[in-house]
mmCIF file of C-alpha atoms in Angstrom:
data_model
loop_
_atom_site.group_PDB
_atom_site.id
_atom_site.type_symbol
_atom_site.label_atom_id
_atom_site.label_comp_id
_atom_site.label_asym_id
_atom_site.label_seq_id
_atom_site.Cartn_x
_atom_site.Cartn_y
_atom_site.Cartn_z
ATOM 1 C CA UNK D 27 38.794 -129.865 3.775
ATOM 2 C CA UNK D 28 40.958 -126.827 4.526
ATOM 3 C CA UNK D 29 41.123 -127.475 8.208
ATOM 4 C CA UNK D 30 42.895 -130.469 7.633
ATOM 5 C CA UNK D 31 45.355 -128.829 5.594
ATOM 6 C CA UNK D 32 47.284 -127.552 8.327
ATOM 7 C CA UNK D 33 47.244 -131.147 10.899
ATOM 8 C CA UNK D 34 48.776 -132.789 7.475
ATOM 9 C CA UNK D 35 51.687 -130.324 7.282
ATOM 10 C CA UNK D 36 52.523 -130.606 11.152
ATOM 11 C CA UNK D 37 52.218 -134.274 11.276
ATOM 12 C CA UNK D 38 54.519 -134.032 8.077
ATOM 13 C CA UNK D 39 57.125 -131.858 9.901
ATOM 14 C CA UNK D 40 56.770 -133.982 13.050
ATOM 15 C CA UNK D 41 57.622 -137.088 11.043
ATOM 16 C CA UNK D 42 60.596 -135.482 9.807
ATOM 17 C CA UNK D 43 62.237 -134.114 12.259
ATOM 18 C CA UNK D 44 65.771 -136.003 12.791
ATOM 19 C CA UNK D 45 65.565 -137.600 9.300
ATOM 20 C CA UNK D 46 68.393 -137.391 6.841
ATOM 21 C CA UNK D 47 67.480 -134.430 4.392
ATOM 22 C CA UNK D 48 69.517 -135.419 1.771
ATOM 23 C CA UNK D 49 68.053 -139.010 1.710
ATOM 24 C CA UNK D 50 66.306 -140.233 -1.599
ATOM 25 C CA UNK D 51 62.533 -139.385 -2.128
ATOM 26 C CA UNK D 52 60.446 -141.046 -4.538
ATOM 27 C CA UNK D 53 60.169 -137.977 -6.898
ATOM 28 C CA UNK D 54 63.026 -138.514 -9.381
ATOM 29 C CA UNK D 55 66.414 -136.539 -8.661
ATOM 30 C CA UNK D 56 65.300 -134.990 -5.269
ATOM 31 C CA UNK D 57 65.574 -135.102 -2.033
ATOM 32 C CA UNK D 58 63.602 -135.022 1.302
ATOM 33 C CA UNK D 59 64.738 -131.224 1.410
ATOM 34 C CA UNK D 60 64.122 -130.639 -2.062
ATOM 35 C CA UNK D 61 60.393 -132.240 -1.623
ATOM 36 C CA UNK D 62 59.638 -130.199 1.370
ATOM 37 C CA UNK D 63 61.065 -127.558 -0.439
ATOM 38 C CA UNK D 64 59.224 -127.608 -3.218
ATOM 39 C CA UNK D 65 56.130 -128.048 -1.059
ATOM 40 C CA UNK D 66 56.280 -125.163 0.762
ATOM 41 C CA UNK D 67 56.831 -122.309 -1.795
ATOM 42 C CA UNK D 68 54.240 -120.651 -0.663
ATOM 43 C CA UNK D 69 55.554 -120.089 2.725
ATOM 44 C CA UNK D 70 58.229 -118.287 1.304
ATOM 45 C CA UNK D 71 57.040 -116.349 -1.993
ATOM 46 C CA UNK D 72 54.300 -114.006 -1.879
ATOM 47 C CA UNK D 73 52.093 -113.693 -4.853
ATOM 48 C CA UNK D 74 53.742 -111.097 -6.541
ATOM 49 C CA UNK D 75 57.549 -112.970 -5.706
ATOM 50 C CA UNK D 76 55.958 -116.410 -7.099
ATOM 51 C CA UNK D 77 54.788 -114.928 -10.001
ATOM 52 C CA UNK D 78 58.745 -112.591 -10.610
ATOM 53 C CA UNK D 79 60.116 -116.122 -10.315
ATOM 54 C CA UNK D 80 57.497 -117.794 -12.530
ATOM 55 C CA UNK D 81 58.503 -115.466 -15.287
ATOM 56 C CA UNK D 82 62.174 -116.130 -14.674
ATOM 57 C CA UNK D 83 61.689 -119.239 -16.267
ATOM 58 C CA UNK D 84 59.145 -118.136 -19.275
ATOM 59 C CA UNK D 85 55.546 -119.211 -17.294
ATOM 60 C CA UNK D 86 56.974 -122.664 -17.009
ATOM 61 C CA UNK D 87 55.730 -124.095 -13.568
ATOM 62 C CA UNK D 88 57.823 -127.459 -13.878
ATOM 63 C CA UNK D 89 61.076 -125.391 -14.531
ATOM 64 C CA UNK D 90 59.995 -123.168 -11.869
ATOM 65 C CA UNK D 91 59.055 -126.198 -9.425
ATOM 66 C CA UNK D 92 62.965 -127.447 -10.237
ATOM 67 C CA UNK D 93 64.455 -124.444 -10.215
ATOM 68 C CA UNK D 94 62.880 -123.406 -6.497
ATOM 69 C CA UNK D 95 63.431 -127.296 -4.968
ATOM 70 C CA UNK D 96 66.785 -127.175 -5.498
ATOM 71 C CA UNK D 97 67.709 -123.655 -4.546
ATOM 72 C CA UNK D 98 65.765 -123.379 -1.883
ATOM 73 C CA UNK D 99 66.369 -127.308 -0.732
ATOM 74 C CA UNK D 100 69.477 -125.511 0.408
ATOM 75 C CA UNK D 101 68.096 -123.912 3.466
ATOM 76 C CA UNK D 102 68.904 -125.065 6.810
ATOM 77 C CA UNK D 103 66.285 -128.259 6.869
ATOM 78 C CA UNK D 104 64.775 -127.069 10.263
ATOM 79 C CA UNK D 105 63.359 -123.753 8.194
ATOM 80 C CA UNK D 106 62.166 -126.088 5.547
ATOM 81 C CA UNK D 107 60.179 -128.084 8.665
ATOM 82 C CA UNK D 108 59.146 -124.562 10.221
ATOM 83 C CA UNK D 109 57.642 -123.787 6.633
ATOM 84 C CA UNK D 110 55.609 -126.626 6.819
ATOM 85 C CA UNK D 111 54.181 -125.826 10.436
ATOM 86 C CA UNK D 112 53.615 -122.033 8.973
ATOM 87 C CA UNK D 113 49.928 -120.140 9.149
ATOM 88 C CA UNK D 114 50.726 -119.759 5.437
ATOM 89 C CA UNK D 115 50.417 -123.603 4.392
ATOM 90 C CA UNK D 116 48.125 -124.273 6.587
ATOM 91 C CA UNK D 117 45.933 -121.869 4.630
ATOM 92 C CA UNK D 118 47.097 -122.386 2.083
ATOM 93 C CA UNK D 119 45.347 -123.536 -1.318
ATOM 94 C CA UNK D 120 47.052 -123.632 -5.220
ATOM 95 C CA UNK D 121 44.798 -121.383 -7.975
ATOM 96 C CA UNK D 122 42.277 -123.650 -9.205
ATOM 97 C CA UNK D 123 42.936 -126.570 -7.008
ATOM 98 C CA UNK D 124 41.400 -125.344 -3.839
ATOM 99 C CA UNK D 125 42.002 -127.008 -0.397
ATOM 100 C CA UNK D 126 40.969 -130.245 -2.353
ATOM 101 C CA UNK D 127 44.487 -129.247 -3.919
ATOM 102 C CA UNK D 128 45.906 -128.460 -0.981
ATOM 103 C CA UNK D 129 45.183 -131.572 0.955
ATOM 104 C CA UNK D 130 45.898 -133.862 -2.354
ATOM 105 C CA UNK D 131 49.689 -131.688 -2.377
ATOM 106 C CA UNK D 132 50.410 -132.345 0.900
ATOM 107 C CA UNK D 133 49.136 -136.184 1.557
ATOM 108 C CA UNK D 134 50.790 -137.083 -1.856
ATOM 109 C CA UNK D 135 54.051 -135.301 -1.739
ATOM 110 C CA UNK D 136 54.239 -136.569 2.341
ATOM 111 C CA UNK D 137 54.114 -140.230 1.117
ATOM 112 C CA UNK D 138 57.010 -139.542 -1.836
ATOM 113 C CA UNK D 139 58.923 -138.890 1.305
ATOM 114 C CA UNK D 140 57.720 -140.877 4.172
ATOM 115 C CA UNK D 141 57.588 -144.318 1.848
ATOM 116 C CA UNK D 142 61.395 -143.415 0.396
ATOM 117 C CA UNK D 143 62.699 -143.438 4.193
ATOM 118 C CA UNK D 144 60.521 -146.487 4.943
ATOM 119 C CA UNK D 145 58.331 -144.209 7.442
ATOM 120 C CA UNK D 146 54.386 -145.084 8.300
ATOM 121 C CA UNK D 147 52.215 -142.008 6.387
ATOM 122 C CA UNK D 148 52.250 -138.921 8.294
ATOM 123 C CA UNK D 149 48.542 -138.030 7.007
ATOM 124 C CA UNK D 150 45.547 -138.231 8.852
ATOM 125 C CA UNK D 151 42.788 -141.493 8.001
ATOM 126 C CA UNK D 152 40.234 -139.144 7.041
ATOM 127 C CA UNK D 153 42.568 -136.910 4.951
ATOM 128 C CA UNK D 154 43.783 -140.106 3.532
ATOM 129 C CA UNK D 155 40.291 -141.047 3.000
ATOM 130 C CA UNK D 156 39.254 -137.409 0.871
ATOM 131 C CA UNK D 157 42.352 -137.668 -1.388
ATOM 132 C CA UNK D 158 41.559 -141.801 -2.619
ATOM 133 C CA UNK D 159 38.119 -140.349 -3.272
ATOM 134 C CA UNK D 160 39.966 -137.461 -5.240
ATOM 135 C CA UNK D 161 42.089 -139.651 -7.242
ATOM 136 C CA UNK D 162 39.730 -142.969 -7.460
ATOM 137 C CA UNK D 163 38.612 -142.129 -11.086
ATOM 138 C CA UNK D 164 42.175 -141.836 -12.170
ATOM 139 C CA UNK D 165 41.509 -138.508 -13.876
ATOM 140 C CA UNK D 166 44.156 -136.753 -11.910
ATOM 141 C CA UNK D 167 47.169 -138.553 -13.316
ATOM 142 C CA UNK D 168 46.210 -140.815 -16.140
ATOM 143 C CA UNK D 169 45.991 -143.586 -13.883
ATOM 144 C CA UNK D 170 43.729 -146.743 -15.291
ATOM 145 C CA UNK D 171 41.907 -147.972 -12.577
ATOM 146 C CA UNK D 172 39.079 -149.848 -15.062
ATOM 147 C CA UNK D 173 38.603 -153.695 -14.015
ATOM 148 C CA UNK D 174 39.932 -152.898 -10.505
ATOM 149 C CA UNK D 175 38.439 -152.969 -7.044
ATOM 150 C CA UNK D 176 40.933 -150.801 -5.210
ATOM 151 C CA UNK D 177 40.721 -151.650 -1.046
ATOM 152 C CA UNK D 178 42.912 -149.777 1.491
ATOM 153 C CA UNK D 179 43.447 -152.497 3.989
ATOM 154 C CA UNK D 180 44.540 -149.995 6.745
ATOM 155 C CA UNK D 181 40.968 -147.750 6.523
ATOM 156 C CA UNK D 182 38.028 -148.307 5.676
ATOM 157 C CA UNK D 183 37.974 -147.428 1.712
ATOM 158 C CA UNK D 184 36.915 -149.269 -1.570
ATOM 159 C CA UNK D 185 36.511 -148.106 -5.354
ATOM 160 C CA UNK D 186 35.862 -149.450 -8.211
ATOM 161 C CA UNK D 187 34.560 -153.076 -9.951
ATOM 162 C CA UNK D 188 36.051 -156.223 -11.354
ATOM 163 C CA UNK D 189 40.175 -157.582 -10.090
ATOM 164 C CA UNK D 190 40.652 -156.648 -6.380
ATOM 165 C CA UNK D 191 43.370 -154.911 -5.727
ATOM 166 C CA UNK D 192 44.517 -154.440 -1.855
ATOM 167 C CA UNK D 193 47.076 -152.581 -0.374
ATOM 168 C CA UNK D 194 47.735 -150.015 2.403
ATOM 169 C CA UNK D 195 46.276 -146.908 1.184
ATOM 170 C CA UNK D 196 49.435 -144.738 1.615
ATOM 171 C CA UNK D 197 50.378 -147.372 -1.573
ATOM 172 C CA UNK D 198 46.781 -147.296 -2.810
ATOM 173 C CA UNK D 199 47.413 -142.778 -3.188
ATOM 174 C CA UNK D 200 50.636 -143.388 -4.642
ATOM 175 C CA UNK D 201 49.300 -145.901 -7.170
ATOM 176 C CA UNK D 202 46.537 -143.680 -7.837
ATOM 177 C CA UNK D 203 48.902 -140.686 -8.361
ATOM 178 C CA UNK D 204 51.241 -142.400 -10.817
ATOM 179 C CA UNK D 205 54.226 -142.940 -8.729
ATOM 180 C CA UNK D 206 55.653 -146.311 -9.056
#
């Protein structure tokens, strides 16, 4: 999984080159640049930095998430694109979440931005594909997925028993991942 990480960041930045960074994304109060911002953290803190910053705001990773997306959603937007094409994220992988982490962070976070600006998904089929498999059992985010047969229509990907349900599966992830 980790050698898609990186093609998912770059298609990413390709997609977003020329688009408005201060244009709504589907995470609630931000931005494109605060999304990519947010995203890409790791390009710009080292371990020790992430964790100085992390106990700036008492070991509270949501405060921390905010606190980073909007200072550093600042930054001239190309960085923020140049972060995503970095070494770093594409080798990148969160504690505990692996590059299954990595790949769910960067297909889902891709599609809050590339559905708000009304943009096809930047990720990959097959990375597509890995992260509906991740999220099918709804564990992830609460999701309820019981008496559904999920079906991308755009790949070739099916889960589940009972109502069909059929969408694109950039909307299929999203669903899955609790955005609305």
């Amino acid at each position: 999984m980790q050698e898609l990480v990186g093609p998912q960041f770059q298609a990413l930045a390709d997609a977003l080159a020329g688009q408005p960074p201060t244009a709504p994304s589907l995470c609630a109060g931000w931005e494109v640049r605060h999304v990519v911002a947010h995203m890409t953290m790791a390009a710009r803190y080292d371990g020790p930095a992430f964790m100085a910053e992390l106990a700036a705001v008492g070991h509270d990773f949501d405060a921390l998430s905010e606190r980073v997306a909007r200072r550093d959603g600042d930054l001239p937007f190309a960085s923020l694109l140049a972060d995503l094409r970095s070494d770093t994220m594409a080798r990148w992988a969160p504690p505990g979440g692996g590059a299954a982490g990595a790949l769910s962070h960067v297909v889902i976070h891709g599609l809050d931005i590339t559905a708000a600006l009304g943009l096809p998904r930047a990720a990959s089929d097959e990375a597509t594909r890995l992260v509906l498999d991740e999220l099918a059992d709804g564990k992830h985010f609460g999701v309820d997925t019981g008496g559904q047969r999920l079906r991308a229509t755009d790949l070739d990907w099916e889960y589940g028993d009972g109502v069909l349900v059929e969408a694109p599966a950039g909307d299929l992830v999203l669903k899955l991942s609790g955005r609305r």
